[in-house]
Coordinates of C-alpha atoms in Angstrom, one line a residue:
X1 CA 31.2 -35.1 -94.5
X2 CA 33.2 -31.9 -95.1
X3 CA 36.2 -32.0 -97.3
X4 CA 38.1 -29.9 -94.7
X5 CA 38.2 -33.0 -92.5
X6 CA 40.1 -35.0 -95.2
X7 CA 43.6 -36.1 -94.3
X8 CA 46.2 -38.4 -95.8
X9 CA 45.2 -41.6 -97.7
X10 CA 41.8 -40.1 -98.4
X11 CA 40.5 -40.7 -94.9
X12 CA 38.7 -37.9 -93.0
X13 CA 40.1 -37.0 -89.6
X14 CA 38.0 -37.7 -86.4
X15 CA 36.3 -34.7 -84.9
X16 CA 38.1 -35.4 -81.6
X17 CA 41.5 -35.6 -83.1
X18 CA 41.9 -39.0 -81.5
X19 CA 43.9 -41.9 -82.7
X20 CA 41.9 -43.2 -85.7
X21 CA 42.6 -46.8 -84.7
X22 CA 41.9 -46.7 -80.9
X23 CA 40.0 -49.9 -80.0
X24 CA 38.3 -51.3 -78.1
X25 CA 39.2 -54.6 -79.8
X26 CA 39.7 -58.1 -78.5
X27 CA 40.3 -57.3 -74.9
X28 CA 41.4 -53.6 -75.2
X29 CA 39.3 -51.2 -73.3
X30 CA 40.1 -47.9 -75.0
X31 CA 37.1 -45.7 -75.9
X32 CA 36.4 -45.1 -79.6
X33 CA 36.8 -41.7 -81.3
X34 CA 33.7 -39.9 -82.4
X35 CA 32.7 -38.3 -85.7
X36 CA 29.5 -36.2 -85.7
X37 CA 28.3 -38.2 -82.7
X38 CA 29.0 -41.6 -84.4
X39 CA 31.6 -43.8 -82.6
X40 CA 34.5 -44.6 -84.8
X41 CA 36.8 -47.5 -84.1
X42 CA 39.0 -47.6 -87.2
X43 CA 40.0 -45.3 -90.0
X44 CA 38.5 -47.7 -92.5
X45 CA 35.1 -46.6 -91.1
X46 CA 35.8 -43.0 -92.3
X47 CA 36.1 -43.7 -96.0
X48 CA 33.8 -41.6 -98.3
X49 CA 34.0 -43.9 -101.3
X50 CA 34.5 -47.6 -101.7
X51 CA 38.1 -48.8 -101.3
X52 CA 38.8 -52.1 -103.1
X53 CA 42.3 -51.9 -104.5
X54 CA 44.6 -54.9 -104.7
X55 CA 46.7 -53.4 -101.9
X56 CA 43.8 -52.9 -99.6
X57 CA 42.5 -56.4 -100.4
X58 CA 45.8 -58.1 -99.4
X59 CA 46.1 -55.9 -96.3
X60 CA 42.5 -56.5 -95.3
X61 CA 41.7 -52.8 -95.3
X62 CA 39.1 -52.7 -98.0
X63 CA 36.1 -50.6 -96.9
X64 CA 32.9 -48.9 -98.0
X65 CA 31.2 -45.7 -96.6
X66 CA 29.0 -46.2 -93.6
X67 CA 25.3 -46.5 -94.4
X68 CA 22.6 -44.8 -92.3
X69 CA 21.9 -48.2 -90.6
X70 CA 25.6 -48.7 -89.8
X71 CA 25.8 -45.3 -88.1
X72 CA 22.8 -46.2 -85.9
X73 CA 24.3 -49.6 -85.2
X74 CA 27.5 -47.9 -84.1
X75 CA 25.5 -46.2 -81.3
X76 CA 24.1 -49.6 -80.3
X77 CA 27.7 -51.0 -80.2
X78 CA 28.7 -48.2 -77.9
X79 CA 26.0 -49.1 -75.4
X80 CA 26.9 -52.8 -75.6
X81 CA 30.5 -51.8 -74.8
X82 CA 29.3 -50.0 -71.7
X83 CA 27.5 -53.2 -70.5
X84 CA 30.7 -55.2 -71.0
X85 CA 30.8 -59.0 -70.6
X86 CA 27.9 -59.0 -68.0
X87 CA 25.5 -61.6 -66.8
X88 CA 23.3 -61.4 -69.9
X89 CA 26.4 -61.8 -72.2
X90 CA 27.7 -64.8 -70.1
X91 CA 24.3 -66.5 -70.4
X92 CA 24.2 -65.9 -74.2
X93 CA 27.8 -67.3 -74.6
X94 CA 26.9 -70.5 -72.8
X95 CA 23.6 -71.1 -74.5
X96 CA 25.1 -70.5 -77.9
X97 CA 27.9 -72.9 -77.0
X98 CA 25.3 -75.6 -76.2
X99 CA 24.2 -75.2 -79.9
X100 CA 27.7 -75.9 -81.1
X101 CA 27.8 -78.8 -78.6
X102 CA 24.7 -80.4 -80.1
X103 CA 26.0 -80.1 -83.7
X104 CA 28.7 -82.7 -83.3
X105 CA 27.2 -84.6 -80.4
X106 CA 24.4 -85.8 -82.6
X107 CA 26.7 -86.5 -85.5
X108 CA 29.0 -88.6 -83.3
X109 CA 26.1 -90.2 -81.4
X110 CA 24.2 -91.4 -84.5
X111 CA 27.5 -92.6 -86.0
X112 CA 28.0 -94.8 -83.1
X113 CA 24.4 -96.1 -83.1
X114 CA 24.5 -96.9 -86.8
X115 CA 26.1 -100.4 -86.7
X116 CA 23.5 -101.6 -84.2
X117 CA 20.7 -100.1 -86.3
X118 CA 22.0 -101.8 -89.5
X119 CA 22.3 -105.2 -87.7
X120 CA 18.9 -105.1 -86.1
X121 CA 17.1 -104.1 -89.3
X122 CA 19.1 -106.2 -91.7
X123 CA 20.2 -103.2 -93.8
X124 CA 22.1 -104.3 -96.9
X125 CA 25.5 -102.7 -97.4
X126 CA 24.3 -100.8 -100.4
X127 CA 21.7 -98.9 -98.2
X128 CA 23.9 -98.1 -95.2
X129 CA 24.7 -94.7 -96.6
X130 CA 21.1 -93.6 -96.8
X131 CA 21.0 -92.3 -93.3
X132 CA 24.0 -90.1 -93.9
X133 CA 22.6 -88.8 -97.2
X134 CA 19.4 -87.9 -95.3
X135 CA 21.4 -86.3 -92.5
X136 CA 23.5 -84.2 -94.9
X137 CA 20.5 -83.1 -96.9
X138 CA 18.7 -82.1 -93.7
X139 CA 21.7 -80.1 -92.5
X140 CA 22.1 -78.3 -95.8
X141 CA 18.4 -77.5 -96.1
X142 CA 18.3 -76.5 -92.4
X143 CA 21.3 -74.2 -92.8
X144 CA 19.7 -72.5 -95.8
X145 CA 16.2 -72.3 -94.3
X146 CA 17.1 -71.0 -90.9
X147 CA 19.7 -68.6 -92.4
X148 CA 17.0 -67.0 -94.5
X149 CA 14.3 -67.0 -92.0
X150 CA 16.4 -65.6 -89.1
X151 CA 16.6 -62.3 -91.1
X152 CA 12.8 -62.3 -91.4
X153 CA 11.3 -63.5 -88.1
X154 CA 14.2 -62.4 -86.0
X155 CA 16.9 -64.1 -83.9
X156 CA 14.7 -65.0 -80.9
X157 CA 12.3 -67.5 -82.5
X158 CA 15.0 -69.2 -84.7
X159 CA 17.3 -69.5 -81.6
X160 CA 14.6 -71.6 -79.8
X161 CA 12.9 -73.4 -82.7
X162 CA 16.1 -75.0 -84.0
X163 CA 16.7 -76.7 -80.6
X164 CA 13.0 -77.7 -80.2
X165 CA 12.8 -79.4 -83.6
X166 CA 16.1 -81.3 -83.0
X167 CA 14.9 -82.5 -79.6
X168 CA 11.4 -83.7 -80.7
X169 CA 12.6 -85.6 -83.7
X170 CA 15.7 -86.8 -81.9
X171 CA 13.5 -88.5 -79.3
X172 CA 11.3 -89.9 -82.0
X173 CA 14.4 -91.6 -83.5
X174 CA 14.1 -94.3 -80.9
X175 CA 10.5 -95.2 -81.9
X176 CA 10.7 -97.1 -85.3
X177 CA 10.8 -101.0 -85.2
X178 CA 12.3 -102.7 -88.2
X179 CA 11.8 -99.6 -90.4
X180 CA 15.1 -98.2 -91.6
X181 CA 13.4 -95.8 -94.0
X182 CA 11.5 -94.2 -91.0
X183 CA 14.7 -93.8 -89.1
X184 CA 16.3 -92.1 -92.1
X185 CA 13.3 -89.8 -92.5
X186 CA 13.2 -88.9 -88.8
X187 CA 16.9 -88.1 -88.7
X188 CA 16.5 -85.9 -91.8
X189 CA 13.9 -83.9 -89.8
X190 CA 16.1 -83.7 -86.7
X191 CA 18.9 -82.5 -89.0
X192 CA 16.7 -79.6 -90.2
X193 CA 17.0 -78.1 -86.8
X194 CA 20.6 -79.0 -86.3
X195 CA 21.6 -77.3 -89.6
X196 CA 20.7 -73.9 -88.3
X197 CA 22.5 -74.2 -85.0
X198 CA 26.0 -72.9 -85.8
X199 CA 25.1 -70.1 -88.2
X200 CA 22.4 -68.7 -85.9
X201 CA 24.3 -69.1 -82.6
X202 CA 27.4 -67.4 -84.0
X203 CA 25.3 -64.5 -85.2
X204 CA 23.5 -64.1 -81.8
X205 CA 26.7 -64.2 -79.9
X206 CA 28.2 -61.5 -82.1
X207 CA 25.2 -59.2 -81.8
X208 CA 25.1 -59.3 -78.0
X209 CA 28.8 -59.4 -77.0
X210 CA 30.7 -56.1 -76.7
X211 CA 33.2 -55.2 -79.4
X212 CA 36.1 -55.9 -77.1
X213 CA 34.9 -59.5 -76.5
X214 CA 34.0 -60.6 -80.1
X215 CA 37.0 -62.9 -80.1
X216 CA 35.1 -65.1 -77.6
X217 CA 32.8 -66.2 -80.4
X218 CA 35.8 -68.1 -81.7
X219 CA 36.0 -70.0 -78.4
X220 CA 32.5 -71.3 -78.9
X221 CA 34.0 -74.0 -81.1
X222 CA 35.5 -75.7 -78.1
X223 CA 32.0 -77.0 -77.4
X224 CA 32.2 -79.2 -80.5
X225 CA 35.0 -81.6 -79.4
X226 CA 33.3 -81.6 -76.0
X227 CA 30.1 -82.7 -77.7
X228 CA 32.0 -85.6 -79.5
X229 CA 33.5 -86.8 -76.2
X230 CA 30.2 -86.6 -74.3
X231 CA 28.4 -88.4 -77.1
X232 CA 31.0 -91.1 -77.1
X233 CA 30.7 -91.6 -73.4
X234 CA 26.9 -91.8 -73.7
X235 CA 27.2 -94.4 -76.5
X236 CA 29.8 -96.4 -74.5
X237 CA 27.3 -96.8 -71.7
X238 CA 24.3 -97.4 -73.9
X239 CA 24.7 -98.4 -77.6
X240 CA 27.9 -100.4 -77.0
X241 CA 26.7 -102.0 -73.8
X242 CA 23.1 -103.0 -74.5
X243 CA 23.3 -104.5 -78.0
X244 CA 23.0 -107.9 -79.6
X245 CA 26.0 -110.1 -80.3
X246 CA 28.0 -108.7 -83.3
X247 CA 27.5 -110.5 -86.6
X248 CA 24.2 -112.2 -85.5
X249 CA 21.5 -112.0 -88.1
X250 CA 18.5 -109.7 -87.9
X251 CA 15.3 -111.3 -86.5
X252 CA 13.7 -110.3 -89.8
X253 CA 16.3 -112.0 -91.9
X254 CA 14.9 -114.8 -94.2
X255 CA 15.8 -118.4 -93.5
X256 CA 16.3 -118.2 -89.7
X257 CA 16.1 -121.6 -88.0
X258 CA 13.6 -122.0 -85.1
X259 CA 15.3 -120.9 -81.9
X260 CA 18.3 -119.4 -83.6
X261 CA 19.8 -116.4 -81.9
X262 CA 19.0 -113.2 -83.8
X263 CA 19.3 -109.5 -83.3
X264 CA 15.9 -107.9 -82.5
X265 CA 14.4 -105.0 -80.5
X266 CA 14.5 -106.7 -77.0
X267 CA 18.2 -107.5 -77.1
X268 CA 19.4 -104.4 -79.0
X269 CA 17.9 -101.5 -76.9
X270 CA 21.2 -99.7 -76.4
X271 CA 21.0 -97.4 -79.5
X272 CA 17.5 -96.4 -78.5
X273 CA 18.7 -95.5 -75.0
X274 CA 21.4 -93.5 -76.7
X275 CA 18.9 -91.6 -78.9
X276 CA 16.6 -90.9 -75.9
X277 CA 19.5 -89.5 -73.8
X278 CA 20.7 -87.2 -76.6
X279 CA 17.1 -86.1 -77.3
X280 CA 16.6 -85.5 -73.6
X281 CA 19.8 -83.4 -73.4
X282 CA 18.6 -81.3 -76.4
X283 CA 15.2 -80.8 -74.7
X284 CA 16.9 -79.6 -71.5
X285 CA 18.9 -77.1 -73.6
X286 CA 15.7 -75.9 -75.2
X287 CA 14.1 -75.5 -71.7
X288 CA 17.1 -73.5 -70.6
X289 CA 16.9 -71.2 -73.7
X290 CA 13.1 -70.7 -73.7
X291 CA 11.9 -71.1 -70.1
X292 CA 14.8 -70.4 -67.7
X293 CA 16.5 -67.6 -69.7
X294 CA 14.6 -64.7 -71.2
X295 CA 16.1 -64.1 -74.6
X296 CA 15.4 -60.6 -76.0
X297 CA 15.4 -59.9 -79.7
X298 CA 18.7 -58.5 -81.1
X299 CA 18.7 -54.7 -81.0
X300 CA 20.5 -54.6 -84.4
X301 CA 17.9 -56.8 -86.0
X302 CA 15.2 -54.5 -84.6
X303 CA 17.1 -51.5 -86.0
X304 CA 17.3 -53.2 -89.4
X305 CA 13.5 -53.4 -89.3
X306 CA 13.1 -49.8 -88.4
X307 CA 11.9 -50.7 -84.9
X308 CA 14.1 -48.2 -83.1
X309 CA 12.0 -47.8 -80.0
X310 CA 12.0 -51.6 -79.4
X311 CA 15.8 -51.7 -79.8
X312 CA 16.2 -49.1 -77.1
X313 CA 13.7 -51.0 -74.9
X314 CA 15.9 -54.2 -75.2
X315 CA 19.0 -52.2 -74.2
X316 CA 17.2 -51.1 -71.0
X317 CA 16.2 -54.7 -70.3
X318 CA 19.7 -56.0 -70.7
X319 CA 21.1 -53.2 -68.5
X320 CA 18.5 -54.2 -65.8
X321 CA 19.5 -57.9 -66.1
X322 CA 23.2 -57.0 -65.8
X323 CA 22.5 -54.6 -62.9
X324 CA 24.2 -51.9 -64.9
X325 CA 23.3 -48.2 -65.3
X326 CA 20.6 -47.7 -67.9
X327 CA 21.7 -46.8 -71.5
X328 CA 21.8 -43.1 -72.4
X329 CA 20.9 -43.7 -76.1
X330 CA 17.5 -42.4 -77.0
X331 CA 15.1 -42.9 -79.9
X332 CA 15.5 -39.2 -80.8
X333 CA 19.3 -39.7 -81.4
X334 CA 18.5 -42.6 -83.8
X335 CA 15.8 -40.6 -85.6
X336 CA 18.2 -37.7 -86.0
X337 CA 20.5 -39.9 -88.1
X338 CA 17.6 -40.9 -90.3
X339 CA 16.6 -37.2 -90.7
X340 CA 20.2 -36.1 -91.6
X341 CA 20.3 -38.9 -94.3
X342 CA 17.0 -37.6 -95.7
X343 CA 15.0 -40.8 -94.7
X344 CA 12.5 -39.8 -92.0
X345 CA 11.7 -42.6 -89.6
X346 CA 8.6 -44.7 -90.2
X347 CA 5.7 -44.3 -87.9
X348 CA 4.5 -47.4 -86.0
X349 CA 1.3 -47.5 -87.9
X350 CA 3.2 -47.7 -91.2
X351 CA 5.3 -50.6 -89.9
X352 CA 2.3 -52.6 -89.0
X353 CA 0.4 -52.2 -92.3
X354 CA 0.0 -55.2 -94.4
X355 CA 2.1 -57.7 -92.3
X356 CA 2.1 -60.4 -95.0
X357 CA 3.4 -58.0 -97.6
X358 CA 6.1 -56.8 -95.3
X359 CA 7.1 -60.4 -94.5
X360 CA 7.9 -61.3 -98.1
X361 CA 9.4 -57.9 -98.9
X362 CA 12.1 -58.5 -96.3
X363 CA 13.7 -61.0 -98.7
X364 CA 14.2 -58.1 -101.1
X365 CA 17.0 -56.8 -98.9
X366 CA 19.1 -59.9 -99.8
X367 CA 19.9 -58.2 -103.2
X368 CA 22.2 -55.9 -101.2
X369 CA 24.5 -58.9 -100.8
X370 CA 24.9 -59.3 -104.5
X371 CA 24.9 -55.7 -105.6
X372 CA 27.6 -54.4 -103.3
X373 CA 31.0 -55.3 -104.6
X374 CA 32.8 -55.6 -101.3
X375 CA 30.1 -57.8 -99.8
X376 CA 29.8 -60.0 -102.9
X377 CA 33.6 -60.5 -102.9
X378 CA 33.6 -61.6 -99.2
X379 CA 30.7 -63.9 -99.9
X380 CA 32.3 -65.5 -102.9
X381 CA 35.7 -66.1 -101.2
X382 CA 34.0 -67.5 -98.1
X383 CA 31.9 -69.8 -100.2
X384 CA 35.1 -71.5 -101.6
X385 CA 36.4 -71.6 -98.0
X386 CA 33.3 -73.4 -96.7
X387 CA 33.2 -75.8 -99.6
X388 CA 36.9 -76.7 -99.4
X389 CA 36.5 -77.2 -95.6
X390 CA 33.5 -79.6 -95.8
X391 CA 35.0 -81.3 -98.9
X392 CA 38.2 -82.1 -97.0
X393 CA 36.5 -83.2 -93.8
X394 CA 34.0 -85.6 -95.6
X395 CA 36.7 -87.2 -97.7
X396 CA 38.8 -88.0 -94.6
X397 CA 35.8 -89.3 -92.7
X398 CA 34.6 -91.4 -95.6
X399 CA 37.8 -93.0 -96.9
X400 CA 40.5 -92.9 -94.3
X401 CA 39.4 -96.1 -92.6
X402 CA 39.3 -97.9 -95.9
X403 CA 42.7 -96.6 -96.9
X404 CA 44.2 -97.9 -93.6
X405 CA 42.6 -101.3 -94.1
X406 CA 44.0 -101.6 -97.6
X407 CA 47.5 -100.8 -96.3
X408 CA 47.0 -103.4 -93.5
X409 CA 47.5 -100.7 -90.9
X410 CA 45.7 -101.4 -87.6
X411 CA 44.1 -98.4 -86.0
X412 CA 44.8 -100.0 -82.6
X413 CA 41.2 -100.4 -81.6
X414 CA 41.1 -104.1 -80.9
X415 CA 38.4 -103.9 -78.2
X416 CA 35.3 -101.7 -77.7
X417 CA 37.0 -100.0 -74.8
X418 CA 40.1 -99.2 -76.9
X419 CA 37.9 -97.9 -79.7
X420 CA 36.2 -95.4 -77.4
X421 CA 39.5 -94.5 -75.7
X422 CA 40.8 -93.5 -79.2
X423 CA 37.9 -91.1 -79.6
X424 CA 39.2 -89.3 -76.5
X425 CA 42.7 -89.2 -77.8
X426 CA 41.6 -87.9 -81.2
X427 CA 38.8 -85.4 -80.5
X428 CA 39.5 -83.9 -77.0
X429 CA 42.6 -82.1 -78.3
X430 CA 40.3 -80.2 -80.6
X431 CA 39.8 -77.9 -77.6
X432 CA 43.3 -76.7 -78.2
X433 CA 42.3 -75.7 -81.8
X434 CA 39.6 -73.4 -80.4
X435 CA 42.0 -71.9 -77.9
X436 CA 44.5 -71.3 -80.7
X437 CA 41.8 -69.5 -82.6
X438 CA 40.9 -67.3 -79.6
X439 CA 44.4 -66.0 -79.3
X440 CA 45.5 -65.9 -83.0
X441 CA 42.6 -63.6 -84.1
X442 CA 43.8 -61.0 -81.5
X443 CA 47.4 -61.1 -82.6
X444 CA 48.8 -58.0 -84.5
X445 CA 49.5 -58.8 -88.2
X446 CA 47.6 -62.1 -87.9
X447 CA 44.0 -61.4 -87.0
X448 CA 41.1 -63.4 -88.6
X449 CA 42.4 -63.4 -92.1
X450 CA 45.9 -64.9 -91.6
X451 CA 44.6 -67.3 -88.9
X452 CA 42.3 -68.8 -91.5
X453 CA 45.2 -69.1 -94.0
X454 CA 47.6 -70.6 -91.5
X455 CA 45.1 -73.1 -90.0
X456 CA 43.9 -74.3 -93.4
X457 CA 47.5 -74.8 -94.6
X458 CA 48.3 -76.9 -91.5
X459 CA 45.1 -78.9 -91.9
X460 CA 46.0 -79.8 -95.5
X461 CA 49.5 -80.7 -94.5
X462 CA 48.2 -83.1 -91.8
X463 CA 45.9 -84.7 -94.3
X464 CA 48.7 -85.1 -96.9
X465 CA 50.9 -86.7 -94.3
X466 CA 48.4 -89.6 -94.0
X467 CA 50.1 -90.8 -97.2
X468 CA 53.1 -91.6 -95.0
X469 CA 51.3 -93.4 -92.2
X470 CA 52.4 -97.0 -91.7
X471 CA 51.6 -97.7 -88.0
X472 CA 49.0 -97.2 -85.3
X473 CA 50.8 -94.4 -83.5
X474 CA 51.0 -92.4 -86.7
X475 CA 47.3 -92.9 -87.4
X476 CA 46.2 -91.7 -84.0
X477 CA 48.7 -88.8 -83.8
X478 CA 48.0 -87.4 -87.3
X479 CA 44.2 -87.8 -86.7
X480 CA 44.5 -85.7 -83.5
X481 CA 46.7 -83.1 -85.3
X482 CA 44.3 -82.9 -88.2
X483 CA 41.3 -82.4 -85.9
X484 CA 43.1 -79.7 -83.9
X485 CA 43.8 -77.8 -87.1
X486 CA 40.3 -78.4 -88.4
X487 CA 38.8 -77.0 -85.2
X488 CA 41.2 -74.1 -85.4
X489 CA 40.1 -73.3 -88.9
X490 CA 36.4 -73.8 -88.2
X491 CA 36.5 -71.8 -85.0
X492 CA 37.8 -68.7 -86.9
X493 CA 35.7 -69.3 -90.0
X494 CA 32.4 -69.7 -88.1
X495 CA 33.0 -66.6 -86.0
X496 CA 34.5 -64.4 -88.8
X497 CA 31.8 -65.0 -91.5
X498 CA 28.9 -63.3 -89.7
X499 CA 31.2 -60.3 -88.9
X500 CA 31.7 -59.5 -92.6
X501 CA 28.0 -59.0 -93.5
X502 CA 25.4 -56.4 -92.7
X503 CA 22.7 -57.2 -90.1
X504 CA 19.9 -57.0 -92.6
X505 CA 21.2 -60.1 -94.5
X506 CA 23.8 -61.5 -92.1
X507 CA 21.7 -64.7 -91.4
X508 CA 21.0 -65.3 -95.1
X509 CA 24.6 -65.0 -96.1
X510 CA 26.0 -67.3 -93.4
X511 CA 23.1 -69.8 -94.0
X512 CA 23.9 -69.9 -97.7
X513 CA 27.6 -70.4 -96.9
X514 CA 26.9 -73.2 -94.6
X515 CA 24.5 -74.8 -97.1
X516 CA 27.1 -74.7 -99.9
X517 CA 29.6 -76.3 -97.6
X518 CA 27.2 -79.1 -96.7
X519 CA 26.5 -79.7 -100.4
X520 CA 30.2 -79.9 -101.2
X521 CA 30.5 -82.4 -98.3
X522 CA 27.8 -84.5 -99.9
X523 CA 29.5 -84.5 -103.3
X524 CA 33.0 -85.2 -102.0
X525 CA 32.7 -89.0 -101.3
X526 CA 31.4 -89.6 -104.9
X527 CA 34.5 -87.8 -106.2
X528 CA 36.8 -89.7 -103.9
X529 CA 35.3 -93.1 -104.9
X530 CA 36.9 -92.6 -108.4
X531 CA 40.4 -92.8 -106.8
X532 CA 39.7 -95.7 -104.4
X533 CA 40.2 -98.4 -107.0
X534 CA 43.4 -96.9 -108.5
X535 CA 45.2 -94.7 -105.9
X536 CA 44.2 -94.5 -102.3
X537 CA 46.8 -91.7 -101.9
X538 CA 44.9 -89.7 -104.5
X539 CA 42.0 -89.3 -102.2
X540 CA 44.2 -87.9 -99.5
X541 CA 45.7 -85.4 -101.9
X542 CA 42.2 -84.5 -103.1
X543 CA 41.2 -83.7 -99.6
X544 CA 44.3 -81.7 -98.9
X545 CA 43.8 -79.8 -102.1
X546 CA 40.3 -78.8 -101.0
X547 CA 41.4 -77.2 -97.8
X548 CA 44.5 -75.6 -99.5
X549 CA 42.0 -74.0 -101.9
X550 CA 40.3 -72.5 -98.9
X551 CA 43.7 -71.2 -97.7
X552 CA 44.4 -69.6 -101.1
X553 CA 40.9 -67.9 -101.1
X554 CA 41.4 -66.4 -97.7
X555 CA 44.6 -64.7 -98.8
X556 CA 42.4 -62.4 -100.8
X557 CA 39.7 -61.9 -98.1
X558 CA 39.5 -58.1 -98.4
X559 CA 38.4 -57.2 -94.8
X560 CA 40.2 -57.9 -91.6
X561 CA 37.8 -57.4 -88.7
X562 CA 40.2 -57.4 -85.8
X563 CA 40.3 -53.6 -85.7
X564 CA 36.7 -52.9 -86.8
X565 CA 33.4 -52.8 -85.2
X566 CA 30.6 -55.1 -86.5
X567 CA 27.4 -53.5 -87.7

């Protein structure tokens, strides 16, 4: 880049003389400026050396020079912008939303099946937590595994396999008879698929949506409260309806008198029906993803693997599906960028040599995450944010009912119907949180960064206010408020994290973040148990402190993506 193009603040001018911050962003339809044929959306993309001062960190304007790959990805972005939010993008948004739906639908569904499983199989109190330990372990391992593998085998196979694995083992969950260990093991395997859903689905949505519609990835989180409500409705018609009399002993319990009523398979089929319905729904979603819809590999992933011709071919297929004019981008234009950078494009024969060696060498690219200061800073801060989020959520879920019981506060759920009605009151408003996220990330002076800070602060305040709850109305109201803010925070967090990392290790970074969050969620109940005997309020402050730590970390998030394109 010529020094003659340099202007104030060390940024080069655009060759067009256009506004250096023109959009399109979050609904704006302005065309980007161009520098040497590369679309430029923000002056931060024009820096010639890394900018990581304290001022730029607090403003969210930290930046690094564009790499050769990022210049090529900018051309892909320009083509995607021409497609707009077409038929292909609409299908992608809904299919990724179904992944978010399954994440909490299974969690809520199995949670509502659990009491019937314990009763039928005579599970002692000391072992009731085993199923949740297995689930959390599966979710953590699944997030890490699929996050790493999606950067190696591509988005397409991971997108489909996570759903298939969940459906197969979810259906098998109904099979064991009087074998609690088998149920725990099967749910662990189902959770391996579930753990990869949100990291992968957010990545895929980002890589196919136009830059002006990236804020719609935030809205994907509305599918999570919908999943909770639908799972509750299914359980109300199955697990709650077709089950044995509460408090009756298991048919495998020792010392049963002849003819005494007991809880067995024949009179406790409801939870099995529940698992079958959830597994069937998951299988239908897999069918929609794999059979009905033709999912093409992400063009940016193909670029990151030097498969430029295949990336152009995918663009043509998307244009055809959208009934839009074919893209004007050519392989020669992409190769010209490589040649200017002094890295001639690899021939197809070179790419196909030694497939096994290439497969494992792809993991070497992960070192870029830890050797680039800006990327490492983003990863470290987000790791604290994820861990604080899961820490807070799991402390509330594990101990809030016990705290209310010790204070002799009724949750108002005196009947089965009232219990399920409360699920609607508490979780359905979570949709509001996703909508708040959609609009806040597009607001000037707010964006992703300050949306995360504000929502985390509000979530912590709602949790701290539990210390002042002394009646049923306060319990339900604060529960709903806390869940709205939690959904708000998660909606922005899950959509913002993939934006901050390069395509070559985007899946690995988000997978590791999700895994670290899950691990913090596993540890949290053990830390909270220390306070239960002495100070129930201490647990609430411990949970609020976790999410407030997330808020503090996000103050220093160095990159605000509202006015930047994602590579």
